[in-house]
CSV table of C-alpha atoms and ligand atoms in Angstrom, one decimal:
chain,number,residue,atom,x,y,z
A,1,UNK,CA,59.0,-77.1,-60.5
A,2,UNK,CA,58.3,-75.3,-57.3
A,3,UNK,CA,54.6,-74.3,-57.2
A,4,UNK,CA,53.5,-71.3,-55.0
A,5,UNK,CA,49.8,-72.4,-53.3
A,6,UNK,CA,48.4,-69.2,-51.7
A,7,UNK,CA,45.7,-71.0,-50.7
A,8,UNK,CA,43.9,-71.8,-47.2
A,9,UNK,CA,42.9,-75.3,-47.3
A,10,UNK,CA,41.4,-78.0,-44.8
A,11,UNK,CA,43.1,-81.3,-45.2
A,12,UNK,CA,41.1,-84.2,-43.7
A,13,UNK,CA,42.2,-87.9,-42.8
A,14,UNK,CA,40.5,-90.6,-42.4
A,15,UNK,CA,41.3,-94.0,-41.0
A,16,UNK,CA,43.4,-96.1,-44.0
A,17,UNK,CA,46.7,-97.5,-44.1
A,18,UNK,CA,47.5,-94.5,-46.6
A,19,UNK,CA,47.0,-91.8,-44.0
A,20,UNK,CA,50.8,-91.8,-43.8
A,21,UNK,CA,50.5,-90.1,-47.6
A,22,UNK,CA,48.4,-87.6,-46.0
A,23,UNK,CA,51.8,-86.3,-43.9
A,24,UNK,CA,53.9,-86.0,-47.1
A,25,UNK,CA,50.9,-84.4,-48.8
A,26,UNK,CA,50.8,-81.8,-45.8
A,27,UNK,CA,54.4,-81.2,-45.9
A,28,UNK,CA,54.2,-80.3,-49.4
A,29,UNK,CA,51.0,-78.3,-49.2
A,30,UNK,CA,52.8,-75.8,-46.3
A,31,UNK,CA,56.1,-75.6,-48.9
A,32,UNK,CA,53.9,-74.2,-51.6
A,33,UNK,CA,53.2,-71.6,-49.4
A,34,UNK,CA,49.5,-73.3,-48.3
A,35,UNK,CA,48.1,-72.2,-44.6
A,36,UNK,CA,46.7,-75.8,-43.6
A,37,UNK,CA,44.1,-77.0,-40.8
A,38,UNK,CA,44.5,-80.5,-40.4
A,39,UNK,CA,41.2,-82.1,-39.0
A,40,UNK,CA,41.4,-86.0,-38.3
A,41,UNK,CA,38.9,-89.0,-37.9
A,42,UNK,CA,39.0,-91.1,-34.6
A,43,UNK,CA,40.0,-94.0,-37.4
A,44,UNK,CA,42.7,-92.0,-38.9
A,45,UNK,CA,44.0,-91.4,-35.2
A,46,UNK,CA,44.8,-95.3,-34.7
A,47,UNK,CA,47.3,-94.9,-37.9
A,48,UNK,CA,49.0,-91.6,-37.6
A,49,UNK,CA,49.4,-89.5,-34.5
A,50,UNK,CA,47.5,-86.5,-34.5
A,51,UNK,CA,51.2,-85.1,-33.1
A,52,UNK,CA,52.7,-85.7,-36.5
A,53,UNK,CA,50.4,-83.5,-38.8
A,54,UNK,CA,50.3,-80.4,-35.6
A,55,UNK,CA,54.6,-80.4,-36.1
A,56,UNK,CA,54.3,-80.3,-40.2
A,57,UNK,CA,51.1,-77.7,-40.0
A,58,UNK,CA,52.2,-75.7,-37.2
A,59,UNK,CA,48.5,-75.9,-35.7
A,60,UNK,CA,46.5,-77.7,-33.6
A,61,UNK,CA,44.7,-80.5,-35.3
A,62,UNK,CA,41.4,-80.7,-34.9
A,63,UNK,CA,39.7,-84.4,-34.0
A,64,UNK,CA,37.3,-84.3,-31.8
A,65,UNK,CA,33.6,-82.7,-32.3
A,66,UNK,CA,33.2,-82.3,-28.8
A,67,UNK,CA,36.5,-80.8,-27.9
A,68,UNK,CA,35.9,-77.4,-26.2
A,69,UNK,CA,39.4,-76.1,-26.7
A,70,UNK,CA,39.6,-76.4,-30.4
A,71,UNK,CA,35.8,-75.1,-30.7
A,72,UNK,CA,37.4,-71.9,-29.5
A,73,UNK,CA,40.5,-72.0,-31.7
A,74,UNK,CA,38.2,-72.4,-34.7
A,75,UNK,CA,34.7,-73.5,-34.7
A,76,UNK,CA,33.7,-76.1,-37.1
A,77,UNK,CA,31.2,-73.8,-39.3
A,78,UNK,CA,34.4,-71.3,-38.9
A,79,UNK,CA,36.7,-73.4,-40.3
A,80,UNK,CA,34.8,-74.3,-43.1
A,81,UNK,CA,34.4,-71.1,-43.9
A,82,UNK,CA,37.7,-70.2,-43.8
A,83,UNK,CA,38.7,-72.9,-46.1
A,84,UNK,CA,39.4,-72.3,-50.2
A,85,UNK,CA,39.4,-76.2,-50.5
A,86,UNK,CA,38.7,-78.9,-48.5
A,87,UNK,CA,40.9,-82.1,-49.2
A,88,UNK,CA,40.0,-85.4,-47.9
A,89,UNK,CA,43.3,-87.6,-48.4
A,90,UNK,CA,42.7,-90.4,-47.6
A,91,UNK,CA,38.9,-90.9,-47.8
A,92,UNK,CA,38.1,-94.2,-46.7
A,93,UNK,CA,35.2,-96.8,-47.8
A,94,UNK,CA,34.0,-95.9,-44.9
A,95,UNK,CA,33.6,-91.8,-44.7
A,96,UNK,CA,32.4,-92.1,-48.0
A,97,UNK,CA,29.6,-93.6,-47.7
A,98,UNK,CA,28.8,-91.6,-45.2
A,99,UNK,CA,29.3,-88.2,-46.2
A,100,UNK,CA,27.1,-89.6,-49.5
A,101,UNK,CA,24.2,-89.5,-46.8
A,102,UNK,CA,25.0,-86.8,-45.0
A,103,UNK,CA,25.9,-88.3,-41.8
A,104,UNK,CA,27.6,-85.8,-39.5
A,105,UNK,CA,28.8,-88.0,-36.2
A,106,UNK,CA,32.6,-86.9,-36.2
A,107,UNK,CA,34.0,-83.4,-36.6
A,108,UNK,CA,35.3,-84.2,-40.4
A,109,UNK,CA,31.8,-85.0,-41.6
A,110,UNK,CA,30.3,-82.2,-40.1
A,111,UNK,CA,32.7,-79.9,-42.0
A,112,UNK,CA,31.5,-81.6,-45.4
A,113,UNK,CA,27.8,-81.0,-44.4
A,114,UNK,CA,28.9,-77.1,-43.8
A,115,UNK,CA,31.2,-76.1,-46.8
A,116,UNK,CA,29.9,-74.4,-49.5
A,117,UNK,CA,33.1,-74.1,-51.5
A,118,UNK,CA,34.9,-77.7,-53.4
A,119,UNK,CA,34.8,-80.7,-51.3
A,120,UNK,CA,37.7,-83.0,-52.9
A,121,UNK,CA,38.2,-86.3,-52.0
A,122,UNK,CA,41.1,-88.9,-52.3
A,123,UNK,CA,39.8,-92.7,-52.0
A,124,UNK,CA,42.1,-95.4,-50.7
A,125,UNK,CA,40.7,-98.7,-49.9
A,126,UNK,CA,40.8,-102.2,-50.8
A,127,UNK,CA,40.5,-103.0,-54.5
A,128,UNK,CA,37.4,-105.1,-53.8
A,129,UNK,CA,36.1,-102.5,-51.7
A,130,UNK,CA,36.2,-99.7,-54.0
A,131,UNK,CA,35.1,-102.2,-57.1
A,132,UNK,CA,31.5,-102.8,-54.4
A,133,UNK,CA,28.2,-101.2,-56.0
A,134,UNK,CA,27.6,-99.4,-52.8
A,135,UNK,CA,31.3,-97.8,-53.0
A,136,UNK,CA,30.6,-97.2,-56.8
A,137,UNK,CA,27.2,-95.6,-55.9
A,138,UNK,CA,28.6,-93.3,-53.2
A,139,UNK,CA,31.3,-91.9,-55.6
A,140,UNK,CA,28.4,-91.6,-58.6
A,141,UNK,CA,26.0,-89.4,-56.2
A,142,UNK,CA,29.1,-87.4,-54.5
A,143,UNK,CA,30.5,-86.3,-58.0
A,144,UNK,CA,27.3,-85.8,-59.4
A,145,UNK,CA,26.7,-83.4,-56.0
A,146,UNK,CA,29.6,-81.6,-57.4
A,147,UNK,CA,32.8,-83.4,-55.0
A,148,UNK,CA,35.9,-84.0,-56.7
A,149,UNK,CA,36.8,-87.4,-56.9
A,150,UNK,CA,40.3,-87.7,-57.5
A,151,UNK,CA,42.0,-90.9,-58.5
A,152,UNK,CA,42.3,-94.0,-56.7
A,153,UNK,CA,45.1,-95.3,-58.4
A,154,UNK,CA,45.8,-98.9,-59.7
A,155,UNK,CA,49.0,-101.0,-58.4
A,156,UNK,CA,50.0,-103.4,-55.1
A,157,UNK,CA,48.2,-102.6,-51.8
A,158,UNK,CA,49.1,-102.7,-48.4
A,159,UNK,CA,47.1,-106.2,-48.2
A,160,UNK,CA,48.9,-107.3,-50.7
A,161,UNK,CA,45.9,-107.2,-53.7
A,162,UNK,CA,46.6,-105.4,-57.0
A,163,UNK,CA,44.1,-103.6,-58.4
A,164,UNK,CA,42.2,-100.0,-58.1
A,165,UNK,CA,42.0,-98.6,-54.8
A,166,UNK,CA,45.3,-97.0,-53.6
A,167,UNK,CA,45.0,-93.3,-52.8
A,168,UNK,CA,47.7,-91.1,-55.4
A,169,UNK,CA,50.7,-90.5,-54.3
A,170,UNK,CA,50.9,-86.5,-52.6
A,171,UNK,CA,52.6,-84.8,-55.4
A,172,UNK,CA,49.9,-85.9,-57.8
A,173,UNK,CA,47.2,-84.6,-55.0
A,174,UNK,CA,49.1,-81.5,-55.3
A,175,UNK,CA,49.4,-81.4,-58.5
A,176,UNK,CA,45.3,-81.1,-59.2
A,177,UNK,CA,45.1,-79.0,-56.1
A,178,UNK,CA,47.3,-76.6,-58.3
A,179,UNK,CA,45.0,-77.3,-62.0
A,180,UNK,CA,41.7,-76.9,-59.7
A,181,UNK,CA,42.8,-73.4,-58.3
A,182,UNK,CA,44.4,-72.6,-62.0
A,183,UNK,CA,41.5,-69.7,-63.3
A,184,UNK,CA,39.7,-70.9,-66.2
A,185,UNK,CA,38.7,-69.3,-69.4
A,186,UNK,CA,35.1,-68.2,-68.2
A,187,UNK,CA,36.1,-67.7,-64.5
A,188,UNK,CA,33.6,-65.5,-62.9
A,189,UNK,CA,31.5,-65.4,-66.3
A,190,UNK,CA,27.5,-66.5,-66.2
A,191,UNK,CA,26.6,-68.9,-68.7
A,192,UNK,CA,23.4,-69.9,-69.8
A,193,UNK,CA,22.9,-73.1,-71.7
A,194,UNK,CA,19.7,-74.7,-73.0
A,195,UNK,CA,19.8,-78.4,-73.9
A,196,UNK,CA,17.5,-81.4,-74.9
A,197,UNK,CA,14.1,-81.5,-76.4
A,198,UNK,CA,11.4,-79.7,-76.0
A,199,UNK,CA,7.6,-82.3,-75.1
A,200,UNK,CA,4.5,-80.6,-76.5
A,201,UNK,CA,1.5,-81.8,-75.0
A,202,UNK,CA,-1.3,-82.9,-76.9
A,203,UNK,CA,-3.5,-84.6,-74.2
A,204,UNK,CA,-2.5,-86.0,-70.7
A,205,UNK,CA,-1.1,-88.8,-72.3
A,206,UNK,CA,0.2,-87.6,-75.5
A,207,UNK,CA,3.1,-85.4,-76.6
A,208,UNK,CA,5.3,-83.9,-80.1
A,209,UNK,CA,8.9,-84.2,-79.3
A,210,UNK,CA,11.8,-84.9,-81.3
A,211,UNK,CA,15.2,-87.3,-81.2
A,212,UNK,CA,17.4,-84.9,-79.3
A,213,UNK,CA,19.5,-86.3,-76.7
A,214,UNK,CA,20.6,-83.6,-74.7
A,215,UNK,CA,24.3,-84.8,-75.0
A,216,UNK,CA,25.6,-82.0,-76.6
A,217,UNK,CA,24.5,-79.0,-74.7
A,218,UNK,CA,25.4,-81.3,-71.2
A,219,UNK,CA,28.9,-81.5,-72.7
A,220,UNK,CA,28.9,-77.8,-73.0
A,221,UNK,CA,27.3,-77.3,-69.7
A,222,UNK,CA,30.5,-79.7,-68.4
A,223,UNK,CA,33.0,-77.7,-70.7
A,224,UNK,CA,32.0,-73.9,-69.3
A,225,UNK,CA,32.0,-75.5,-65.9
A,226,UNK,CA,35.6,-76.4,-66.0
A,227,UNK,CA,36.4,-73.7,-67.8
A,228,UNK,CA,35.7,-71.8,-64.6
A,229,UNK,CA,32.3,-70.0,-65.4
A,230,UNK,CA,29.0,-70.3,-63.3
A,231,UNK,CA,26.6,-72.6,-64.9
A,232,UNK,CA,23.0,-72.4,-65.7
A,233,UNK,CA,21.1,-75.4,-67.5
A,234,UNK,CA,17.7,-75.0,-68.7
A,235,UNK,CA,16.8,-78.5,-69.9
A,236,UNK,CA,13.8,-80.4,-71.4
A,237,UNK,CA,13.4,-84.1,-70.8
A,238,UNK,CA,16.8,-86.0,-71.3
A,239,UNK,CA,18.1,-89.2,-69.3
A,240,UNK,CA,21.0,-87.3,-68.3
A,241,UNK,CA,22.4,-86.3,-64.8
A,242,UNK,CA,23.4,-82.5,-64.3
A,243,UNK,CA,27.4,-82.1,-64.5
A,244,UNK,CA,28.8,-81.6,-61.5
A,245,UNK,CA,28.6,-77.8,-60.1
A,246,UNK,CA,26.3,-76.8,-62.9
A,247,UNK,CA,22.6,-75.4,-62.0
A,248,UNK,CA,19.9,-77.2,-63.8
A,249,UNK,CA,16.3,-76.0,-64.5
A,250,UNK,CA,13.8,-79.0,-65.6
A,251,UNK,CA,11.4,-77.7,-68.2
A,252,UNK,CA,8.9,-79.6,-70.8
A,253,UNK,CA,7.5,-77.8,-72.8
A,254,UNK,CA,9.3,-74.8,-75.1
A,255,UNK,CA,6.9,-72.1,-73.7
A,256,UNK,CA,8.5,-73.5,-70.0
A,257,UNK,CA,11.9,-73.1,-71.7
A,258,UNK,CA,11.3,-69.4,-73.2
A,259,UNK,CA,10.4,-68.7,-69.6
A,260,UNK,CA,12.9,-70.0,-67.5
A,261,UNK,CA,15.5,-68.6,-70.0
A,262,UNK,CA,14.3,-65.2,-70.2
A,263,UNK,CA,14.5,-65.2,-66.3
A,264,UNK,CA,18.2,-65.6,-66.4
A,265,UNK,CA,19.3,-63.4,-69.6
A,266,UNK,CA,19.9,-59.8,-67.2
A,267,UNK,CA,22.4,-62.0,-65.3
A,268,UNK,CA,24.2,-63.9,-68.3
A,269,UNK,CA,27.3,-63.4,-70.1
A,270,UNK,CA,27.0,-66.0,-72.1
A,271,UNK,CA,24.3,-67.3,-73.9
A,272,UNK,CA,24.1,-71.0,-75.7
A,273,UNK,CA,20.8,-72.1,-77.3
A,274,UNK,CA,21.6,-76.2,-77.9
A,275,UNK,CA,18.2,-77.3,-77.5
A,276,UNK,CA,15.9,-78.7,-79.9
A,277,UNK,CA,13.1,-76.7,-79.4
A,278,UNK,CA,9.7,-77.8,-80.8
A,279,UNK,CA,9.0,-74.9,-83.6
A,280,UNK,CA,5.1,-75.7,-82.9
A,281,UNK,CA,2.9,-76.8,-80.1
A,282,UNK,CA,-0.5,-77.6,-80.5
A,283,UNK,CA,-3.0,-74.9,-80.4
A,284,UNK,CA,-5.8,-76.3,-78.3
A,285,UNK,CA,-4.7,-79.0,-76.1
A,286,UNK,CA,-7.3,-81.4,-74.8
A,287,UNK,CA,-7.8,-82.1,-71.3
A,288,UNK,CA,-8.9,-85.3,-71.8
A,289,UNK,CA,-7.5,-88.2,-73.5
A,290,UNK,CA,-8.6,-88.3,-76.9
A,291,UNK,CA,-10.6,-90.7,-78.0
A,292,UNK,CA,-9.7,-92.6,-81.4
A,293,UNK,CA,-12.4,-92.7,-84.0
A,294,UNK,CA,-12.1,-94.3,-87.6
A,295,UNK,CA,-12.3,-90.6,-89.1
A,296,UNK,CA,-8.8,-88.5,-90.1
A,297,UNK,CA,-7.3,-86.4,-87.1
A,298,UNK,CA,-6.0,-82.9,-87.8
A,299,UNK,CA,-4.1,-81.5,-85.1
A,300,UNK,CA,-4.2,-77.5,-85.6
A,301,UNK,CA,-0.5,-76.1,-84.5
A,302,UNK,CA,0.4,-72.7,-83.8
A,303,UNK,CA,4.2,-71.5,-83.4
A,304,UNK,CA,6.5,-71.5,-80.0
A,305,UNK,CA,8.3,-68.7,-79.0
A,306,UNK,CA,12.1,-68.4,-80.6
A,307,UNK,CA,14.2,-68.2,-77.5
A,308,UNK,CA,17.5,-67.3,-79.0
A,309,UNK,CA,15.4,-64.7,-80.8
A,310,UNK,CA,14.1,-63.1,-78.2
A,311,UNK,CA,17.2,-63.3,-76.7
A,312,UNK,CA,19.0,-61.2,-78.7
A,313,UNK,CA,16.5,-59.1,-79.4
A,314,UNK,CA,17.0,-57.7,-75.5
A,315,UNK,CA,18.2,-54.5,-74.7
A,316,UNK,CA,21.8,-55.8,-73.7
A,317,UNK,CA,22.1,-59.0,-75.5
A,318,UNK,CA,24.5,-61.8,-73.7
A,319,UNK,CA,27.1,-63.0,-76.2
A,320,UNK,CA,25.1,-66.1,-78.3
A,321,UNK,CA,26.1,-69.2,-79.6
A,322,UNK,CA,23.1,-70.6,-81.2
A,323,UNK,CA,23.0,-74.1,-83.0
A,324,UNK,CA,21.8,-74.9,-87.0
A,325,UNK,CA,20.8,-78.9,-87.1
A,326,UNK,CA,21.0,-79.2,-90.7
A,327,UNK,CA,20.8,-81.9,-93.4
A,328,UNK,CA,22.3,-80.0,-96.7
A,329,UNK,CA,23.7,-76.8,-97.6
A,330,UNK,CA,24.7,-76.6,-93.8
A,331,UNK,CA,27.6,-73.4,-94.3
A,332,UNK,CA,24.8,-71.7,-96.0
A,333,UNK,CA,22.2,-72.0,-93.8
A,334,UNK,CA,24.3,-71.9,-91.1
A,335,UNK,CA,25.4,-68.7,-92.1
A,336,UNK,CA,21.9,-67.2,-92.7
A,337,UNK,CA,20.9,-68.4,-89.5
A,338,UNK,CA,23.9,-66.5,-87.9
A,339,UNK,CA,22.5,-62.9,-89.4
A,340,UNK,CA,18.7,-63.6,-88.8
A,341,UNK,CA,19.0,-64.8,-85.5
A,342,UNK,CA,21.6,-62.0,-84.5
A,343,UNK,CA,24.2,-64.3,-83.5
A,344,UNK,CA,27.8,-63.6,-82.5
A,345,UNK,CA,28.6,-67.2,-83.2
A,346,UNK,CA,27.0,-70.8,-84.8
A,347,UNK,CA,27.7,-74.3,-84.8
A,348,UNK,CA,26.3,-76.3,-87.8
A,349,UNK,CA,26.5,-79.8,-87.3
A,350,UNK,CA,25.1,-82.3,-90.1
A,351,UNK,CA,22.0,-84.4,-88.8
A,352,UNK,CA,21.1,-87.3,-90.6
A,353,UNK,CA,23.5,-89.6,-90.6
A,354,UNK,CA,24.6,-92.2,-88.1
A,355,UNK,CA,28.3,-90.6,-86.4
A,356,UNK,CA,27.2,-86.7,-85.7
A,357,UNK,CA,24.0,-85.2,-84.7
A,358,UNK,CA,20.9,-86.4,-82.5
A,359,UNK,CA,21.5,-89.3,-80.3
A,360,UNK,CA,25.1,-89.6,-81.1
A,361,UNK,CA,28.3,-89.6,-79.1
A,362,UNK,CA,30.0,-87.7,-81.5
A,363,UNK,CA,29.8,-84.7,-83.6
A,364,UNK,CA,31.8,-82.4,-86.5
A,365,UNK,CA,30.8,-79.2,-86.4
A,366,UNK,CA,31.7,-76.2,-88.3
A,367,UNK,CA,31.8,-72.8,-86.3
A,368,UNK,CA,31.2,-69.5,-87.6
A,369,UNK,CA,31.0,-66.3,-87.1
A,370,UNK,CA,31.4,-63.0,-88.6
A,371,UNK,CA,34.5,-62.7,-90.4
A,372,UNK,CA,35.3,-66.6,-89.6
A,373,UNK,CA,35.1,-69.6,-89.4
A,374,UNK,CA,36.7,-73.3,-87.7
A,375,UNK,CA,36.2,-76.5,-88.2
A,376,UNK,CA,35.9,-78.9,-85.1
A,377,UNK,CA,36.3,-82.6,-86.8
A,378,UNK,CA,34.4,-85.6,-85.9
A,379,UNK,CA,35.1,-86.2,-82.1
A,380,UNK,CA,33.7,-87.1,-78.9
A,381,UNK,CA,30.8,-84.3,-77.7
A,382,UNK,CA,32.8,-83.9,-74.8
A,383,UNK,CA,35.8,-83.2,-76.6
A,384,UNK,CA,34.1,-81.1,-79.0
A,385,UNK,CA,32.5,-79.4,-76.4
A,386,UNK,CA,35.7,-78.7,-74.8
A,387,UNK,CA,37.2,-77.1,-78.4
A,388,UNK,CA,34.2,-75.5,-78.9
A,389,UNK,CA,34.2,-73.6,-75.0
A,390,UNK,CA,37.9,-72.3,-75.5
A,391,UNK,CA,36.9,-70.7,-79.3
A,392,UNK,CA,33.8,-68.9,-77.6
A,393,UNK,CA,35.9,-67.5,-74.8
A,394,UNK,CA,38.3,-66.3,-76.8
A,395,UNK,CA,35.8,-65.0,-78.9
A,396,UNK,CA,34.1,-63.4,-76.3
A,397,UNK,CA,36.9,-61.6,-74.6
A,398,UNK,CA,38.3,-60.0,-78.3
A,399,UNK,CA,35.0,-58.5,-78.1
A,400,UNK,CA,33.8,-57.2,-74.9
B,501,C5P,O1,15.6,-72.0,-86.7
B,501,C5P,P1,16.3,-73.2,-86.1
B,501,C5P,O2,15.4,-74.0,-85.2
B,501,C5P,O3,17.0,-74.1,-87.0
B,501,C5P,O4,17.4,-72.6,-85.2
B,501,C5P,C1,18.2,-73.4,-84.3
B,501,C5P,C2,18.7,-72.5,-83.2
B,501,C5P,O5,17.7,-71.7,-82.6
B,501,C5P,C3,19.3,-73.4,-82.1
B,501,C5P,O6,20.3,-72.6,-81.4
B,501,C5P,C4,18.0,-73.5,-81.2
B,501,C5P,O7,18.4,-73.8,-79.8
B,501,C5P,C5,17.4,-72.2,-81.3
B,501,C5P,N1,15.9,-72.1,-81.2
B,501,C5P,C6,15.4,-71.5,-80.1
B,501,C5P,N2,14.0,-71.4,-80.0
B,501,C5P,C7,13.2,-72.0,-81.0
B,501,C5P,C8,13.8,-72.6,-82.1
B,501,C5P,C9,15.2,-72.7,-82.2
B,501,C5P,O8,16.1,-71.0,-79.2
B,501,C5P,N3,11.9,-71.9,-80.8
């Protein structure tokens, strides 16, 4: 199939045996109809002449940080500017490691520390090398930053191991350069998501929680993200790290919550309420650690804000998916809680038992809303998130 790539994209090498893939990679980039800069490492110079990739772009390649004649062809912060996607094919052990620090000491490196727009990077190295803690670290903190990581592959290498660590052959390079420029469901939409628990304090020491995870409204974070759409997490206290690309907001407590969420509904399309917000904190908290005596305790509680309430109670309400946790009569409920809360949509999931619900990696959930209603059998959360984001956009887009 012959793909057309309107796209301007920087295409960096570094020093690996599979720089040679880079070329081909090139070559098919500039078929699709691509405008590509080629900028090189001084490593990836001792494999591939710089010569090769300025005859398949049609441009100069840029390698050198100090070169005075490229710098007026294109300066560096120009270039990545200029660039839709940057590309690193082959990304070496090596420039991994340190573009995971920000180091900035050749020309490529200092491109990654300047662009603002996707960073994707191919790794090819040694299977040992890319099986190392450090390498597995570097490629955690990068995709948690938001880079793409795409493959390595698995299969013979040029040292003659097998294993994990070749680069992917061009077309598939070109392949996911094509799916990441493919517009999304949510493309261009804002979407608010909370997640997690809410901690109410009692003393300095002492806090009322409950069992949620966080999983869940993370998937969904991950779900609208790929689906295209801008990101906003307000979160309470989970042991979970922010999908890539998506904007998180730390809170604790459900008054923090009900604040940081009303600060982004004028700005939100889309509004999911996941978290487990406590419904009371406790009236009076104590600024000191209370003491224990023999005598009963009565903590006096008084209600939290509802957020999704108040949500779309506002003038100009953001389309809402709210949650119903439930351990019987969950359509019912479910279905009440859709009216009262104003809702365009709900997911009830059953809590209780040991597959779906708090803590879980799974969930069933049944959507509805009015005049219908899906149901999303047991799965994975991130699978279920991802059925659950494609039935809200559509939803979403039938009505606005
Ligand atoms: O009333 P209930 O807590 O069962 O409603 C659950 C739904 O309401 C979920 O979407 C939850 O995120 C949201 N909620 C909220 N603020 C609260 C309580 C619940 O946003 N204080």
């Amino acid at each position: 199939m012959q793909i057309t790539l309107k796209k301007k994209i920087v295409l960096g090498v570094t020093g690996g045996i599979a720089a040679y893939k880079a070329a081909e990679l090139l070559r098919l980039l500039i078929k699709a109809g691509a405008e590509v800069r080629v900028v090189m490492t001084p490593a990836a110079c001792e494999f591939v002449q710089p010569l090769t990739f300025q005859a398949l772009s049609g441009h100069r390649v840029y390698t050198d940080i100090f070169d005075g004649e490229a710098e007026s062809a294109m300066d560096h912060i120009e270039l990545a500017r200029w660039a839709d996607l940057m590309v690193v094919a082959p990304a070496s052990a090596d420039f991994i490691a340190k573009m995971r620090q920000g180091y900035g000491d050749n020309l490529l490196l200092t491109l990654c520390l300047a662009e603002k727009k996707s960073i994707a990077i191919a790794p090819a190295m040694n299977q040992q090398m890319y099986a190392n803690l450090a390498t597995q670290e570097n490629l955690k903190v990068l995709a948690e930053r938001g880079t793409l990581i795409w493959g390595p592959n698995a299969g013979e290498q040029a040292c003659g191991d097998v294993g994990l660590g070749r680069m992917l052959e061009a077309e598939a390079v070109l392949r996911l350069i094509n799916i990441h420029f493919q517009p999304g469901k949510l493309t261009g939409k804002r979407v608010l998501i909370t997640a997690g628990p809410t901690r109410e304090s009692i003393d300095p020491v002492r806090y009322i929680s409950n069992h949620s995870s966080g999983k869940m409204g993370y998937a969904l974070a991950q779900a609208a993200r790929q689906a295209g759409a801008d990101v906003t997490l307000v979160s309470g206290p989970v042991n979970l790290a922010a999908p890539p690309g998506v904007q998180r907001i730390s809170v604790e407590s459900a008054v923090e919550m009900f604040d940081a969420v009303m600060g982004y509904v004028d700005v939100s399309d889309i509004f999911i309420a996941c978290a487990a917000v406590a419904d009371y904190r406790v009236a009076q908290q104590s600024q000191q650690k209370i003491k224990k005596t023999s005598d009963q305790m009565v903590l006096s509680l008084t209600p939290n804000p509802d957020i999704v309430s108040a949500v779309t109670g506002v003038d100009e309400p953001p389309f809402t998916l709210g949650f119903a946790a439930e351990t019987e009569n969950l359509e019912q409920y479910a279905a009440d809680k859709l009216s009262r809360k104003k809702l365009d949509m709900i997911a009830a999931n059953r809590v209780g038992n040991s597959e779906t619900g708090f803590g879980t990696d799974s969930n069933e959930i049944l959507l509805l809303w009015a005049g219908g209603k899906q149901l999303l059998p047991l799965a994975g959360k991130p699978e279920i998130a991802r059925q659950l984001i494609d039935i809200l956009a559509d939803r979403y887009a039938e009505i606005n």
